[in-house]
PDB file of C-alpha atoms in Angstrom:
ATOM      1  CA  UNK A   1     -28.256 -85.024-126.441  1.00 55.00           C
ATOM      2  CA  UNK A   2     -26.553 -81.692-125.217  1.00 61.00           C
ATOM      3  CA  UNK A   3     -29.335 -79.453-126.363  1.00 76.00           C
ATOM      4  CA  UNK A   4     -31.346 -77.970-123.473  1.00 82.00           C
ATOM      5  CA  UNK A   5     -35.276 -78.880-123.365  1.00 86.00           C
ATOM      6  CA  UNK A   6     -37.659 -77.066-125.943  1.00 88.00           C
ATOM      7  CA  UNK A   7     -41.281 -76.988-123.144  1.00 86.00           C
ATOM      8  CA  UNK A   8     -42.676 -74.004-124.787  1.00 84.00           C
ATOM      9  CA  UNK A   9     -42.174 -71.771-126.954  1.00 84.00           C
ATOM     10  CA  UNK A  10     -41.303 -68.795-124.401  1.00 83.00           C
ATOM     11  CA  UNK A  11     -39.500 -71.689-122.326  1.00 86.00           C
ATOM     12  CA  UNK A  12     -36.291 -73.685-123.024  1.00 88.00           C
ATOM     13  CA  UNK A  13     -34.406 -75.590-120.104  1.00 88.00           C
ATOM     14  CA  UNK A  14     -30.673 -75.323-121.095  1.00 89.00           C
ATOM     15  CA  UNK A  15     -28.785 -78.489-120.880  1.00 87.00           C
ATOM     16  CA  UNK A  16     -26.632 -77.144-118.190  1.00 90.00           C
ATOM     17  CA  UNK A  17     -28.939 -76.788-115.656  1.00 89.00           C
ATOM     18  CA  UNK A  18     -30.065 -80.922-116.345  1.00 90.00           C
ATOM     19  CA  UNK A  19     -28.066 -82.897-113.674  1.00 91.00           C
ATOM     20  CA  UNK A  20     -27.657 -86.361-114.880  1.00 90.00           C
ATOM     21  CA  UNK A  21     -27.305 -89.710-112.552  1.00 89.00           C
ATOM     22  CA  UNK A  22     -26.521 -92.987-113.457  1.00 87.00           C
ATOM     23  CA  UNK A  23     -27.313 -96.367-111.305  1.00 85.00           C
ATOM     24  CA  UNK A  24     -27.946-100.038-111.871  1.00 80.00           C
ATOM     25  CA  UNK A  25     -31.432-101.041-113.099  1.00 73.00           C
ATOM     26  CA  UNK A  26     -33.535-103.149-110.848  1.00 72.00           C
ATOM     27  CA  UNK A  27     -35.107-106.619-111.885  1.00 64.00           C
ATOM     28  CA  UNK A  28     -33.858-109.129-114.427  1.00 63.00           C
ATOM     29  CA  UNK A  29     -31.570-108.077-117.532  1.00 61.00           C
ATOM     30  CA  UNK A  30     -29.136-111.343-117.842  1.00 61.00           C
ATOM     31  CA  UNK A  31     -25.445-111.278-117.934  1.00 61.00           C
ATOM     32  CA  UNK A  32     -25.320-107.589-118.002  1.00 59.00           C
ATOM     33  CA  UNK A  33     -27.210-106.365-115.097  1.00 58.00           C
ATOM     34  CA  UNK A  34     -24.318-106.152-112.623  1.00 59.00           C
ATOM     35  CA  UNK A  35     -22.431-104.093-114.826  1.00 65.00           C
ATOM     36  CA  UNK A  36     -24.182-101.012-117.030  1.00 72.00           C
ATOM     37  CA  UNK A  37     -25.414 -98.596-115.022  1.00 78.00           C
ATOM     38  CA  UNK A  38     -28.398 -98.064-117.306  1.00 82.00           C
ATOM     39  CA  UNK A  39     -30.701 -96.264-115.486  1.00 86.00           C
ATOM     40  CA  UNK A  40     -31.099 -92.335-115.327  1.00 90.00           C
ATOM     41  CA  UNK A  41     -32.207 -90.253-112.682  1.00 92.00           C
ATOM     42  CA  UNK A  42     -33.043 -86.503-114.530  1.00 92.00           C
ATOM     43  CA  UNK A  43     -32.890 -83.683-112.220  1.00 93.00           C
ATOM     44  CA  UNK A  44     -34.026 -80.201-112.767  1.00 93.00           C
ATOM     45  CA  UNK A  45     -34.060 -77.327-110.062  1.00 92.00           C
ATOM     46  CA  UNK A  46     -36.827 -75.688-111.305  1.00 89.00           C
ATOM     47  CA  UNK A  47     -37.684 -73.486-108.121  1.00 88.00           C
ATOM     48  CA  UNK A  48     -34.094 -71.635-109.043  1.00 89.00           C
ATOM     49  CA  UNK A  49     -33.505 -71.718-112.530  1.00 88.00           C
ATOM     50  CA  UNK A  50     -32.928 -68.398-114.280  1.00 90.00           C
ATOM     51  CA  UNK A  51     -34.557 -70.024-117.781  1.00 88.00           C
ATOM     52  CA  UNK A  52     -38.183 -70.107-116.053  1.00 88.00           C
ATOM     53  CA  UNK A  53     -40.240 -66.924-117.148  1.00 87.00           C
ATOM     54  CA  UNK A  54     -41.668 -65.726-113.902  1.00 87.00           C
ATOM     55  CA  UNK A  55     -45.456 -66.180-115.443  1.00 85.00           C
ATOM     56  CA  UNK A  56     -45.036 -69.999-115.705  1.00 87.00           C
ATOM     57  CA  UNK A  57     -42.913 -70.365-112.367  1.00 89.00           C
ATOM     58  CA  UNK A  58     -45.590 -70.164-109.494  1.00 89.00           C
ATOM     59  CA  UNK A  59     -48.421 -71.834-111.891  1.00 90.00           C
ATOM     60  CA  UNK A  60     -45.169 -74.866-112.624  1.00 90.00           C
ATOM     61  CA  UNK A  61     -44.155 -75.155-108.769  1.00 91.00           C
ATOM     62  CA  UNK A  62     -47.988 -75.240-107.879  1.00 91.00           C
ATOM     63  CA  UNK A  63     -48.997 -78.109-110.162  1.00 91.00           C
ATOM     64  CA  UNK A  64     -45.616 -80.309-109.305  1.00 90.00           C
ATOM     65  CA  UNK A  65     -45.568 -79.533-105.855  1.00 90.00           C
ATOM     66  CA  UNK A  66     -46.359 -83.099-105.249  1.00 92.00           C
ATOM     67  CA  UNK A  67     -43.040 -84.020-106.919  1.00 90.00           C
ATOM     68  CA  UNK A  68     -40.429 -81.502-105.977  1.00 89.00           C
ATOM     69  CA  UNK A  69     -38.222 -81.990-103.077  1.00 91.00           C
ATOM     70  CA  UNK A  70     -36.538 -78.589-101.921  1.00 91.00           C
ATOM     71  CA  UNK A  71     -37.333 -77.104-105.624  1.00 89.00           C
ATOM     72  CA  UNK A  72     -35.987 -80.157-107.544  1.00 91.00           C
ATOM     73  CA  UNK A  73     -38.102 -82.419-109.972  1.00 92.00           C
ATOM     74  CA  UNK A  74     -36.433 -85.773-110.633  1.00 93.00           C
ATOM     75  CA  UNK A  75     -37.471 -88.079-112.828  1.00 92.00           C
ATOM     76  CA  UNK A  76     -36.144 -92.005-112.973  1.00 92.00           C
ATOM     77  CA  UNK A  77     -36.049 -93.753-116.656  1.00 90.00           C
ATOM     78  CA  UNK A  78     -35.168 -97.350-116.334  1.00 86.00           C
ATOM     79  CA  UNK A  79     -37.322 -99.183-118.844  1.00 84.00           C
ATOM     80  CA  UNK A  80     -34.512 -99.521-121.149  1.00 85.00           C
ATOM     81  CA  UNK A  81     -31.794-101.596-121.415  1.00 81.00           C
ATOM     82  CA  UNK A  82     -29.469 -98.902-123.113  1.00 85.00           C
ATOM     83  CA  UNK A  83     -28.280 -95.835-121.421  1.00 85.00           C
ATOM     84  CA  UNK A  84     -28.677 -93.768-123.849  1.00 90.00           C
ATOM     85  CA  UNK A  85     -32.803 -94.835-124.383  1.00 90.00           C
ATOM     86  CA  UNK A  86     -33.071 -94.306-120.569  1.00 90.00           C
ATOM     87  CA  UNK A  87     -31.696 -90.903-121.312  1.00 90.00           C
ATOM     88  CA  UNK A  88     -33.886 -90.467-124.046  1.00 92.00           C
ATOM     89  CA  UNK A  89     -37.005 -91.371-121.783  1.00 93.00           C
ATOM     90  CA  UNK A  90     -35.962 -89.081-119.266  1.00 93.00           C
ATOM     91  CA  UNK A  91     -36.023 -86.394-121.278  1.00 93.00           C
ATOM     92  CA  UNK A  92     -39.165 -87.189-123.259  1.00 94.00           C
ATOM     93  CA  UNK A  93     -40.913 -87.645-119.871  1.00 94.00           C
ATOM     94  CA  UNK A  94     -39.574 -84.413-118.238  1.00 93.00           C
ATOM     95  CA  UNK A  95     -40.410 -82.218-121.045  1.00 93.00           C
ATOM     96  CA  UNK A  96     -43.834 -83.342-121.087  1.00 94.00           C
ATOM     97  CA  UNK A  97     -44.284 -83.204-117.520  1.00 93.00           C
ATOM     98  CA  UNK A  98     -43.132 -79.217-117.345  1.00 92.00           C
ATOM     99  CA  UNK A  99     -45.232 -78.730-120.821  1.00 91.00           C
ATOM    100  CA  UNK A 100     -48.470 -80.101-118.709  1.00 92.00           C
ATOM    101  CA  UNK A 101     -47.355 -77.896-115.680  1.00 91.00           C
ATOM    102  CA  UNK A 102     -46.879 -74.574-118.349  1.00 89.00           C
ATOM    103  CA  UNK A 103     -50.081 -75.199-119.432  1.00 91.00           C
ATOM    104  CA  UNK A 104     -52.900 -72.484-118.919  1.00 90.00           C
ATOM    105  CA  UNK A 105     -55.637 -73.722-116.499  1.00 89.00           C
ATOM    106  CA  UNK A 106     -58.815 -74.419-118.331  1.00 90.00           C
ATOM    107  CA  UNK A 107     -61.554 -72.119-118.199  1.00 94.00           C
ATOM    108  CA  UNK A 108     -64.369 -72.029-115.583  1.00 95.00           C
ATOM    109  CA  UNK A 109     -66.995 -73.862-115.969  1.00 93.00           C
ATOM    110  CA  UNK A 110     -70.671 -71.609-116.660  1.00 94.00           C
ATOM    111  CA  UNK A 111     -73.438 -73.545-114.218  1.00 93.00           C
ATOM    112  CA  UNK A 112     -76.229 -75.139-115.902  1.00 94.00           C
ATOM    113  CA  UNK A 113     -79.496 -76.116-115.240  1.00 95.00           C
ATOM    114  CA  UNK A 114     -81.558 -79.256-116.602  1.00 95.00           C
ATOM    115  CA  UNK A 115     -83.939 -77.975-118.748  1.00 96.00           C
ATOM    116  CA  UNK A 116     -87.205 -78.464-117.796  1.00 97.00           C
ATOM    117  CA  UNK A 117     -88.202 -81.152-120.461  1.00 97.00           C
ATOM    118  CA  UNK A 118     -84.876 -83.317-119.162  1.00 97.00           C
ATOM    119  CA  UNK A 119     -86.994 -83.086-115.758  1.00 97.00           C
ATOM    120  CA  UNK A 120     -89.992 -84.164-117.014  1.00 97.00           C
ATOM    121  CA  UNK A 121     -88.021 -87.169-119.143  1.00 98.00           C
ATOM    122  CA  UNK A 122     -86.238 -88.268-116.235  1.00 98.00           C
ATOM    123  CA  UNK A 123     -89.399 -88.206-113.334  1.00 98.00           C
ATOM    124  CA  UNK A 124     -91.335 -89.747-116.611  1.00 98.00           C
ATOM    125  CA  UNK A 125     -88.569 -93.181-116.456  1.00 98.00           C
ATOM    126  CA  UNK A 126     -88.854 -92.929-112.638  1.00 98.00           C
ATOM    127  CA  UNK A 127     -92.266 -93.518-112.812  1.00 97.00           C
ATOM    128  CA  UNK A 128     -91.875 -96.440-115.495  1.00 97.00           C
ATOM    129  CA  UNK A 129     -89.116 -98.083-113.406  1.00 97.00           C
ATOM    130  CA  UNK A 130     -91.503 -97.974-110.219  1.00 96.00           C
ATOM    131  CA  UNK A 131     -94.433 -99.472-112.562  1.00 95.00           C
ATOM    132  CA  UNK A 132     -92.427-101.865-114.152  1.00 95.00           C
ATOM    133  CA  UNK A 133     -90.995-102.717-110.100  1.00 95.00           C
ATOM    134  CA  UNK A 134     -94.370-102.860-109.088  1.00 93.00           C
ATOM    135  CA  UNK A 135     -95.574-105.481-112.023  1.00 92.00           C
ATOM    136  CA  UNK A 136     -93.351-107.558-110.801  1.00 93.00           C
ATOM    137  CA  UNK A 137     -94.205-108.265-107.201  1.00 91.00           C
ATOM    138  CA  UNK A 138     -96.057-111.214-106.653  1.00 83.00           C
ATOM    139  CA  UNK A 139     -99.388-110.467-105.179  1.00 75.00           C
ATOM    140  CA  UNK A 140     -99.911-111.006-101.606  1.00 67.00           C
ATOM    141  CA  UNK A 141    -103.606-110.937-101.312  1.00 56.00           C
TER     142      UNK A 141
END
């Protein structure tokens, strides 16, 4: 548990610069729920960590800007009833949410035309649907 984060190879969050809170869960949990404070809140200051190659940095505080308040990304893990699997789960989920964020974009798409026998297929069914539509109709003569 005091190992840093492995996201990448390039890229490992040491466990120092993980700030760790602990609070009561929410919802039902029995005789226990007034006392363990079992849920996590994961923080990592990603905008000023030194362990953040400069390559991944803009393309990581681009993706999560959505989730980062003042440079921070916090995650919450309370799905557990044990401390320790909340911990667990916060980890898990921030490592995977920096891994997607570290991730290359994927590559442009080439434009593409229907080819000219997918034309001819598709006005072909129009014209069947219309038929078919038209077969239908009752008469009014």
């Amino acid at each position: 548990m005091d190992d840093g984060l492995r996201v990448t190879d390039r890229w490992v969050v040491p466990a120092g610069e993980l700030r760790e809170r602990f609070s009561r869960s929410s919802g039902p949990g029995g005789q226990g729920v007034n006392t363990a404070d079992s849920r996590v809140e994961l923080s990592y200051d990603l905008a000023n960590s030194p362990a953040v190659p400069e390559s991944l940095r803009a393309r990581a505080l681009a993706r999560l800007a959505n989730r980062l308040v003042d440079g921070v990304l916090t995650i919450a893990a309370s799905e557990h009833r044990a401390q320790l699997a909340n911990r667990e789960a916060a980890r898990e989920r921030m490592t995977a949410l920096l891994r997607e964020a570290a991730a290359p974009p994927p590559p442009a798409r080439r434009a593409t035309r229907p080819s000219r026998g997918a034309k001819e297929r598709r006005l072909a069914e129009k014209k069947r649907q219309s038929q078919r539509k038209r077969d239908r109709r009752a008469d009014s003569d």
